[in-house]
PDB file of C-alpha atoms in Angstrom:
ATOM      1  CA  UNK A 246    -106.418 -25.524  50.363  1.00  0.00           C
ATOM      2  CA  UNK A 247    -107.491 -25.520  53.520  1.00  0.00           C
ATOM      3  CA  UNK A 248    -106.329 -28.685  56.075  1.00  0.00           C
ATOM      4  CA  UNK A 249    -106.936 -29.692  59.476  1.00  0.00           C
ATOM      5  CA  UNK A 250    -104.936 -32.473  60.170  1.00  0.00           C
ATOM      6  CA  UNK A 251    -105.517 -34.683  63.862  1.00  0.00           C
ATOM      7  CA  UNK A 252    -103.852 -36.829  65.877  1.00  0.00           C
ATOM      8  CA  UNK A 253    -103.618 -38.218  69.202  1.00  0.00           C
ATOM      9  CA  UNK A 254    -105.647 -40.959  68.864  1.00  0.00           C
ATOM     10  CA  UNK A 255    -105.151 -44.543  70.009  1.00  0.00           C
ATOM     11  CA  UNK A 256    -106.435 -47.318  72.809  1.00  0.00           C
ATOM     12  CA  UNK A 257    -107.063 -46.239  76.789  1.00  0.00           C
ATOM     13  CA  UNK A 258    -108.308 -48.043  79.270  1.00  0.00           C
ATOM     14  CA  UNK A 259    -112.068 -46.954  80.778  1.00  0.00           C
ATOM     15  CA  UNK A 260    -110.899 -44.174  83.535  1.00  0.00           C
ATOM     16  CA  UNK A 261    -107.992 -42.796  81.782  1.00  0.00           C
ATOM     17  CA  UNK A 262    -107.092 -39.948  79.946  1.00  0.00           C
ATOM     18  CA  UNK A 263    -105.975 -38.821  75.938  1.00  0.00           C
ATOM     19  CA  UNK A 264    -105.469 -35.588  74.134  1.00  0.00           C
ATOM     20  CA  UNK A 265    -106.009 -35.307  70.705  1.00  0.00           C
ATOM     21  CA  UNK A 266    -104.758 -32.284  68.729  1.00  0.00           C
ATOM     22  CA  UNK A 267    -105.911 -30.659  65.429  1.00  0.00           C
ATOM     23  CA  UNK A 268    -102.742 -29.047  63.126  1.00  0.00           C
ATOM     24  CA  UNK A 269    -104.425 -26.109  61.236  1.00  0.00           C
ATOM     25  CA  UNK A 270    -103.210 -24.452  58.058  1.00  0.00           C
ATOM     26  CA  UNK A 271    -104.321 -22.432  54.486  1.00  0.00           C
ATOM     27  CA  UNK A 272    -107.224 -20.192  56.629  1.00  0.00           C
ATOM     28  CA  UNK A 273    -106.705 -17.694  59.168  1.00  0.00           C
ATOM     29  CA  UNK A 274    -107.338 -19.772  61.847  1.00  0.00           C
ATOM     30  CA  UNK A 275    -107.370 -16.848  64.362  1.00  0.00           C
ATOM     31  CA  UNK A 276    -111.056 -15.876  62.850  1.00  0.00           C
ATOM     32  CA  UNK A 277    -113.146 -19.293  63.433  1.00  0.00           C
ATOM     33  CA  UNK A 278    -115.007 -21.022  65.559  1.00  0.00           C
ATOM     34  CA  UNK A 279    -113.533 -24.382  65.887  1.00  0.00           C
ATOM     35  CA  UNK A 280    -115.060 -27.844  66.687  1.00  0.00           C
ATOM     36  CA  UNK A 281    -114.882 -31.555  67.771  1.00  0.00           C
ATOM     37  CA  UNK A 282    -117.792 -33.612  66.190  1.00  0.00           C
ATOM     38  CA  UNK A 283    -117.281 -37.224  67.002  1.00  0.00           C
ATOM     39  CA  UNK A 284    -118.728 -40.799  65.187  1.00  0.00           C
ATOM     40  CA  UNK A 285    -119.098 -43.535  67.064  1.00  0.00           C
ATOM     41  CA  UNK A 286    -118.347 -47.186  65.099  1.00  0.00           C
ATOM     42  CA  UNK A 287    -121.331 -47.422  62.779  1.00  0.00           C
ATOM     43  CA  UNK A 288    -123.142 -44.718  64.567  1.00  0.00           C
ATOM     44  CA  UNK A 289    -124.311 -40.743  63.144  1.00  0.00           C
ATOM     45  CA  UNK A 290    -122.556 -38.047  63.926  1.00  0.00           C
ATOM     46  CA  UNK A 291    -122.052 -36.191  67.656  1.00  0.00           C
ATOM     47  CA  UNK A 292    -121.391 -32.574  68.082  1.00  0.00           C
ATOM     48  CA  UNK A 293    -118.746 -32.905  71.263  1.00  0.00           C
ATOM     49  CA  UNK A 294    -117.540 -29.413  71.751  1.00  0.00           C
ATOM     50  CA  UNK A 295    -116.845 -25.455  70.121  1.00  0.00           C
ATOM     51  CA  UNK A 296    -114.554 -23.183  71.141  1.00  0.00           C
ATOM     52  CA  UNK A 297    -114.496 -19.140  69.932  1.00  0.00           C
ATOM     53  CA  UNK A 298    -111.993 -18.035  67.633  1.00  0.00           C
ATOM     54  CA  UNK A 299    -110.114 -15.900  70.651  1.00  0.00           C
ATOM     55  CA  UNK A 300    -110.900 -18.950  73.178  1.00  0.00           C
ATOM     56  CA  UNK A 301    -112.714 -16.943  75.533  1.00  0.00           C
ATOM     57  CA  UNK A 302    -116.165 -19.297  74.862  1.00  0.00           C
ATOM     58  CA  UNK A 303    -116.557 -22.922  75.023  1.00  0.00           C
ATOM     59  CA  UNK A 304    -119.777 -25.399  74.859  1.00  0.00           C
ATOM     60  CA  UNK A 305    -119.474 -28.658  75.528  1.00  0.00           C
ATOM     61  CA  UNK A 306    -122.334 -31.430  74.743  1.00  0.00           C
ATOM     62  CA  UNK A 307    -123.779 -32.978  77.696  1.00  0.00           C
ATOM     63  CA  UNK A 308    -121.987 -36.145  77.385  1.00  0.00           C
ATOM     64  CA  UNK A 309    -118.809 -34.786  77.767  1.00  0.00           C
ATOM     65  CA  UNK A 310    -118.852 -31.622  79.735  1.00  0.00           C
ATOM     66  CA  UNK A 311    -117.200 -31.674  83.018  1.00  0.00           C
ATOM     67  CA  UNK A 312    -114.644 -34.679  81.318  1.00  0.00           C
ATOM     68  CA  UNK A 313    -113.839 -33.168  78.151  1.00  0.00           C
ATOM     69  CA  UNK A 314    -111.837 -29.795  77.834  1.00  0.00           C
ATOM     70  CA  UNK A 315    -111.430 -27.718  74.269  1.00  0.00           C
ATOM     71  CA  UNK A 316    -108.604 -25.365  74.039  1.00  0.00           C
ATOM     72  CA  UNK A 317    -106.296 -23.331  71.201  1.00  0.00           C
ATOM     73  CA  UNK A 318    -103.117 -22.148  70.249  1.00  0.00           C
ATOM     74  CA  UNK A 319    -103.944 -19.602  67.793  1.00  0.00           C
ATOM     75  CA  UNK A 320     -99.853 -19.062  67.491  1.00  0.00           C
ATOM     76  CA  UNK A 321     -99.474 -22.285  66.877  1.00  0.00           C
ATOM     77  CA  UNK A 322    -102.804 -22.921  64.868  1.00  0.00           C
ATOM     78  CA  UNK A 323    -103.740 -26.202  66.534  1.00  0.00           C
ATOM     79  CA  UNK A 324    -107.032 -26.775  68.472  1.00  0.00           C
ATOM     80  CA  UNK A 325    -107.063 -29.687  71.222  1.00  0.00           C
ATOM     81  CA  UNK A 326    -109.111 -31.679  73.361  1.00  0.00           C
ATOM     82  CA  UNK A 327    -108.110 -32.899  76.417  1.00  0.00           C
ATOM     83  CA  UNK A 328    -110.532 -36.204  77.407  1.00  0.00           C
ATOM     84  CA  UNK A 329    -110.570 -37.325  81.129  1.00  0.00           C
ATOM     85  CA  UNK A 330    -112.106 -40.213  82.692  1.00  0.00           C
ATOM     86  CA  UNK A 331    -113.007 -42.037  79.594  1.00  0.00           C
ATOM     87  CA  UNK A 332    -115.916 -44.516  79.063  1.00  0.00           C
ATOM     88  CA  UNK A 333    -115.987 -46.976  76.149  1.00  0.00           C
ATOM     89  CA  UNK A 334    -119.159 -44.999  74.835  1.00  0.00           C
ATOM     90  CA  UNK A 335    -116.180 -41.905  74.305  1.00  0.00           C
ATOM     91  CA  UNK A 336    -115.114 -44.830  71.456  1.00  0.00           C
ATOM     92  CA  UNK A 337    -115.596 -42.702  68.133  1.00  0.00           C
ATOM     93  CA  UNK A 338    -113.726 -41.247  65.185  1.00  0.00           C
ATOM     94  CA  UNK A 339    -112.755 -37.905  66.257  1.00  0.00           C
ATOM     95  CA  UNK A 340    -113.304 -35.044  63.692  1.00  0.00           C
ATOM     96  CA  UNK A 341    -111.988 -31.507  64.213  1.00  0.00           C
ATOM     97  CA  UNK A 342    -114.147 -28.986  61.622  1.00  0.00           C
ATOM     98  CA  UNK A 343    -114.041 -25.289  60.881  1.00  0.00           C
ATOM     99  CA  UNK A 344    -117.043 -23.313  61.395  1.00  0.00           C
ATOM    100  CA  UNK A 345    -118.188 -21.232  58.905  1.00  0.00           C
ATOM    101  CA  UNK A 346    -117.841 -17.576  59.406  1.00  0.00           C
ATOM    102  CA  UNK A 347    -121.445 -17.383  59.237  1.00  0.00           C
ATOM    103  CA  UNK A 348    -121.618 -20.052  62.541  1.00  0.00           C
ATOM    104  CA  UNK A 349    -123.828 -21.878  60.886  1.00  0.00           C
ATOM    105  CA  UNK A 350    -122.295 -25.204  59.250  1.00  0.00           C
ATOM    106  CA  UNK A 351    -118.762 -26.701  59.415  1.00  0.00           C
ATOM    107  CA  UNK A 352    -117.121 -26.465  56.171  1.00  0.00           C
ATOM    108  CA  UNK A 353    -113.666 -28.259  56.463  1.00  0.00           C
ATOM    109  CA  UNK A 354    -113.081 -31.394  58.249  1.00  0.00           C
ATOM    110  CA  UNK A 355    -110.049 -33.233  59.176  1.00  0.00           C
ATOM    111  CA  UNK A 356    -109.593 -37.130  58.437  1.00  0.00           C
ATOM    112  CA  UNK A 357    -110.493 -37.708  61.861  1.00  0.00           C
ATOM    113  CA  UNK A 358    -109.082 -39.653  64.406  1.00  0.00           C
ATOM    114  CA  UNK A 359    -110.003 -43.200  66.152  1.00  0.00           C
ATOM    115  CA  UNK A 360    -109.864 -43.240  70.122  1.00  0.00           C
ATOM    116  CA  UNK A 361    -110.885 -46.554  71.513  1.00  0.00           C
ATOM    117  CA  UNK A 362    -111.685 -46.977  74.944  1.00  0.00           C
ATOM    118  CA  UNK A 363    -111.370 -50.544  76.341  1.00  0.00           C
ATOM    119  CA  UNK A 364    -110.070 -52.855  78.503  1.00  0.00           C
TER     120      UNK A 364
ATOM    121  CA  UNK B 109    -132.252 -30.487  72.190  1.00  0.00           C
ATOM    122  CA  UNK B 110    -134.043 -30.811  68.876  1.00  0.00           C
ATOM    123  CA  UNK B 111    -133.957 -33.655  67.277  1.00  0.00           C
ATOM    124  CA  UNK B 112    -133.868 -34.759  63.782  1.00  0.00           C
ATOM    125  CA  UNK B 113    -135.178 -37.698  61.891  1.00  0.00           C
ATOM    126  CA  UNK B 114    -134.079 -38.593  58.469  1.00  0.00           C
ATOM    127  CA  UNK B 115    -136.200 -40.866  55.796  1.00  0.00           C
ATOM    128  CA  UNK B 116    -135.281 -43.172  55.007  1.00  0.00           C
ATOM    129  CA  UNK B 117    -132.652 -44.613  56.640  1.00  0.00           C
ATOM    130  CA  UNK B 118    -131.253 -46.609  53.441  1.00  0.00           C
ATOM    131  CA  UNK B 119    -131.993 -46.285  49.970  1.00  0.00           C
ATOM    132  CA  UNK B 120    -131.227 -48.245  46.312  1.00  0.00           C
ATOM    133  CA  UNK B 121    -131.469 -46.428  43.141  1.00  0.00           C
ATOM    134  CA  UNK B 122    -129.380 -46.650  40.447  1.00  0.00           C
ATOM    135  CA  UNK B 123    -127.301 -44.090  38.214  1.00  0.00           C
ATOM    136  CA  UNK B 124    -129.493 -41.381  36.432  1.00  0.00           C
ATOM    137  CA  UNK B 125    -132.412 -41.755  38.892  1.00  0.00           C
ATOM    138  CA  UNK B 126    -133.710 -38.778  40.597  1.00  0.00           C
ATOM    139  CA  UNK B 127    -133.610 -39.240  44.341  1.00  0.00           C
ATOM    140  CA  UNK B 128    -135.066 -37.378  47.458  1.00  0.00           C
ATOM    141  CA  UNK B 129    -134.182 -37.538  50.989  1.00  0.00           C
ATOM    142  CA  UNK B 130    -135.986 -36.071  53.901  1.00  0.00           C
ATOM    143  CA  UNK B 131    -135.347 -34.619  57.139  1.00  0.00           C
ATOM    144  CA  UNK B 132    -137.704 -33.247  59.741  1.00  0.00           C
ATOM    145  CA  UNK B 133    -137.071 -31.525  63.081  1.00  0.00           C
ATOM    146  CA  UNK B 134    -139.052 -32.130  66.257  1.00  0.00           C
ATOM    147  CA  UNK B 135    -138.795 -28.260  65.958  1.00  0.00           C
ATOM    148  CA  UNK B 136    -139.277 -25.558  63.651  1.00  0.00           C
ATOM    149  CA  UNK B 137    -135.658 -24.083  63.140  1.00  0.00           C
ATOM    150  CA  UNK B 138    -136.377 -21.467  60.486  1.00  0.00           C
ATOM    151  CA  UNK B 139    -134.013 -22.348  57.504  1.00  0.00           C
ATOM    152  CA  UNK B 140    -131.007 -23.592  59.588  1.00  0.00           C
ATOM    153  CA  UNK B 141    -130.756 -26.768  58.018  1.00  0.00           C
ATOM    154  CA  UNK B 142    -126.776 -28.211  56.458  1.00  0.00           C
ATOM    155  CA  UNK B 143    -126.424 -31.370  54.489  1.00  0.00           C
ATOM    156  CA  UNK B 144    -123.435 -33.471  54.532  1.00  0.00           C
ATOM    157  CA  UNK B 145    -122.175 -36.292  52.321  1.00  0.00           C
ATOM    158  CA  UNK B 146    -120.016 -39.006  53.598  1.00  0.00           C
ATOM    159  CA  UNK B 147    -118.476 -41.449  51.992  1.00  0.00           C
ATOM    160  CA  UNK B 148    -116.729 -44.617  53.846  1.00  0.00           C
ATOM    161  CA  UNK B 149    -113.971 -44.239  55.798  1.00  0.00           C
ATOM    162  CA  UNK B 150    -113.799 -40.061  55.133  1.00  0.00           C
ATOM    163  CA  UNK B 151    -114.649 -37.217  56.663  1.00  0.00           C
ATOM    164  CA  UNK B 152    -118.197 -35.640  56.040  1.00  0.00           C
ATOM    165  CA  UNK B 153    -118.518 -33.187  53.574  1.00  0.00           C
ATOM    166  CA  UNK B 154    -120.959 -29.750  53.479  1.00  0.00           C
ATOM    167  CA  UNK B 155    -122.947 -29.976  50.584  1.00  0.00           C
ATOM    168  CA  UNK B 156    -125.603 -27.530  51.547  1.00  0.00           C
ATOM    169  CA  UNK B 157    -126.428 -24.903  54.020  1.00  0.00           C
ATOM    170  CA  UNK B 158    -128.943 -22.450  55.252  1.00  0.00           C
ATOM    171  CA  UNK B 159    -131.359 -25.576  53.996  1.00  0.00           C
ATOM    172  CA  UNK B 160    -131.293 -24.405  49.795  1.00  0.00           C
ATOM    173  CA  UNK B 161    -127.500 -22.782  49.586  1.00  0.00           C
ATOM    174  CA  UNK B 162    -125.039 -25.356  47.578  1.00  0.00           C
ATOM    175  CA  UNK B 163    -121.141 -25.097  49.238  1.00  0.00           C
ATOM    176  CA  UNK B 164    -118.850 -23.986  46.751  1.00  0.00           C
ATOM    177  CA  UNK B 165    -117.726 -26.672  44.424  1.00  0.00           C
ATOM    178  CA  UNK B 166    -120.748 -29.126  45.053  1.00  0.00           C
ATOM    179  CA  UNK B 167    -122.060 -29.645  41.800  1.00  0.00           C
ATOM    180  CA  UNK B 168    -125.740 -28.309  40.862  1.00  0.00           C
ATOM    181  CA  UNK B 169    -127.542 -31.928  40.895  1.00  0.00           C
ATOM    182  CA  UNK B 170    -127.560 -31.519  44.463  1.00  0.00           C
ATOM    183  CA  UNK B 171    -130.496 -29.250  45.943  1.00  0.00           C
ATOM    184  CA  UNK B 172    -131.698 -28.306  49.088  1.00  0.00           C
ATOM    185  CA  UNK B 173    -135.232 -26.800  50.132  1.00  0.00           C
ATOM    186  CA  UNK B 174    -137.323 -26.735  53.043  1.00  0.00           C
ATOM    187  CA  UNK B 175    -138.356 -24.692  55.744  1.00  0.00           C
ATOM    188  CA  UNK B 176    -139.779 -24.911  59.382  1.00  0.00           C
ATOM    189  CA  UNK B 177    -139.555 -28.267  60.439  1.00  0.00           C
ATOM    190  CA  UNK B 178    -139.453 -30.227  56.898  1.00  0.00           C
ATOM    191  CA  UNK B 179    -136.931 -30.026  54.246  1.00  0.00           C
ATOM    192  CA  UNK B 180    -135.107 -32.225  51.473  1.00  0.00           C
ATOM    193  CA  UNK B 181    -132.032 -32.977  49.813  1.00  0.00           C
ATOM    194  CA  UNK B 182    -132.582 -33.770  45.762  1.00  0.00           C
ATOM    195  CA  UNK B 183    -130.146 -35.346  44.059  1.00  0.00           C
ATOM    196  CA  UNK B 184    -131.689 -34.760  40.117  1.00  0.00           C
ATOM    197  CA  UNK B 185    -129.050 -37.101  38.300  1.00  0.00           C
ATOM    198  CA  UNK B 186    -127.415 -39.760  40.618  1.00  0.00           C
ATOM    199  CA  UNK B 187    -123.957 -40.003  39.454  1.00  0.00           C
ATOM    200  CA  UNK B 188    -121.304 -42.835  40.691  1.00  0.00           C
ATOM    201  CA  UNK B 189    -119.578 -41.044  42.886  1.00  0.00           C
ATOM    202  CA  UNK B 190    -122.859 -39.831  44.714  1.00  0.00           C
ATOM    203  CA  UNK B 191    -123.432 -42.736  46.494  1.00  0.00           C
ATOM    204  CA  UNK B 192    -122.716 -42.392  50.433  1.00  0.00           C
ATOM    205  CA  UNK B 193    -124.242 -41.400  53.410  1.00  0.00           C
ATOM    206  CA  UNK B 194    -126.085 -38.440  53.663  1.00  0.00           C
ATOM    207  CA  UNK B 195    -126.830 -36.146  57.403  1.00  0.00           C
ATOM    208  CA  UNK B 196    -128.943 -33.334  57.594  1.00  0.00           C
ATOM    209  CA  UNK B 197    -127.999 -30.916  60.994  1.00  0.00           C
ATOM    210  CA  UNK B 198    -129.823 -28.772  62.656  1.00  0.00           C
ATOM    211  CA  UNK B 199    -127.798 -25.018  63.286  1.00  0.00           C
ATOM    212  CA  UNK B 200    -130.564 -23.506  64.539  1.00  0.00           C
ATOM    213  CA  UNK B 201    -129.900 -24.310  68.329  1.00  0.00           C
ATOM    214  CA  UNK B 202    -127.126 -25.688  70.781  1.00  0.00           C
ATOM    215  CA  UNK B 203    -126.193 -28.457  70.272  1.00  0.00           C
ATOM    216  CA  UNK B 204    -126.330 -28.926  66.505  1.00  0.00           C
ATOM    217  CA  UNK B 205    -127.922 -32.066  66.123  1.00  0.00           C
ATOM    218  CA  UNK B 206    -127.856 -34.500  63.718  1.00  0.00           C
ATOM    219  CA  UNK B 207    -130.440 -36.617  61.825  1.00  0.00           C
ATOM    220  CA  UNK B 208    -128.985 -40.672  62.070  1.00  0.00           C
ATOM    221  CA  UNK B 209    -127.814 -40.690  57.970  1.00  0.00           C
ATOM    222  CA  UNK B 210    -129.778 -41.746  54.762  1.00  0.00           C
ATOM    223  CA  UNK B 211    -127.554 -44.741  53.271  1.00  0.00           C
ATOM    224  CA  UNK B 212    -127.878 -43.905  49.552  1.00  0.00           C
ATOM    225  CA  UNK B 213    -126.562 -47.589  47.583  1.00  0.00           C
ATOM    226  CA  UNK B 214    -126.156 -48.532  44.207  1.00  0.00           C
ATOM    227  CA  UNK B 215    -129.560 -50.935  43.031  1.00  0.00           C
TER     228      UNK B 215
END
């Protein structure tokens, strides 16, 4: 069965920094498009960022680009996002998700983790 | 970005009942339209893409159609374990938006 697995979560002050990492395993993790997708407390869901299976691509939503950087270890089978300069709107359950091969829909989540961004 | 609006935003029925939700895009985006479930506290989970197609293991009661800019999510026979929040997304464009989630509760 396939599992994505984060962490890296926890409480940071409004300016500072966090990196939350996604633990891949079951798939070939080498041939997807990977993804944060974010939920704020009692909010929808946010599409934050993609990255292409070989890394060479990444999109970023506006909210986030220039703070937020996606990267991957496809050795290591983790996917990561390094967040800079954080507001309290950043405050959200962080989800990593598989794309579909198709790059259409995500098919696998992880549980998500909770970064909270206050003072 | 396109953006999509779900109706409605909550809903009570109770087990057995035939329900509908609806999504519609500001845009049309052809038949790039997912469903998700979500249940508290869990991750989402794809219950239909490509707007009619039902992810593998989702169980037939759930049904997608829809086209353009409109489309629905039918649920024919609400079971118990059905009732969560529902998102439609848009695939069509960058960034994959989201409608704001269709609170389905037990009446």
């Amino acid at each position: 069965e396939v599992q994505l697995v984060e962490s890296g979560g926890g409480l940071v002050q409004p300016g500072g920094s966090l990196r939350l990492s996604c633990a891949a395993s079951e798939f070939t993790f080498s041939r997807h498009w990977m993804s944060w997708v974010r939920q704020a407390p009692g909010k929808g869901l946010e599409w934050v960022a993609n990255i292409k299976p070989d890394g060479s691509e990444k999109y970023y939503a506006d909210s986030v680009r220039g703070r937020f950087t996606i990267s991957r270890d496809n050795a290591e089978k983790s996917l990561h996002l390094q967040m800079n300069s954080l507001r309290a709107e950043d405050t959200a359950v962080y989800y990593c998700a598989r794309v579909t091969v198709a790059g259409t829909a995500w098919d696998y989540w992880g549980q998500g983790t909770l970064v909270t961004v206050s003072s | 970005d396109i953006q999509m609006t779900q109706s409605p935003s909550s809903l009570s029925a109770s087990v057995g009942d035939r329900v509908t939700i609806t999504c519609r895009a500001s845009q049309s985006i052809s038949s790039c339209l997912n469903w998700y479930q979500q249940k508290p506290g869990k991750a989402p989970k794809l219950l239909i893409y490509g707007a009619s197609n039902l992810q593998s293991g989702v169980p037939s009661r759930f049904s997608g159609s829809g086209s353009g800019t409109d489309f629905t999510l039918t649920i024919s026979s609400l079971q118990p374990e059905d009732f969560a929040t529902y998102h439609c997304q848009q695939c069509y464009s960058v960034p994959g938006t989201f409608g704001q989630g269709t609170k389905l509760e037990i009446k």
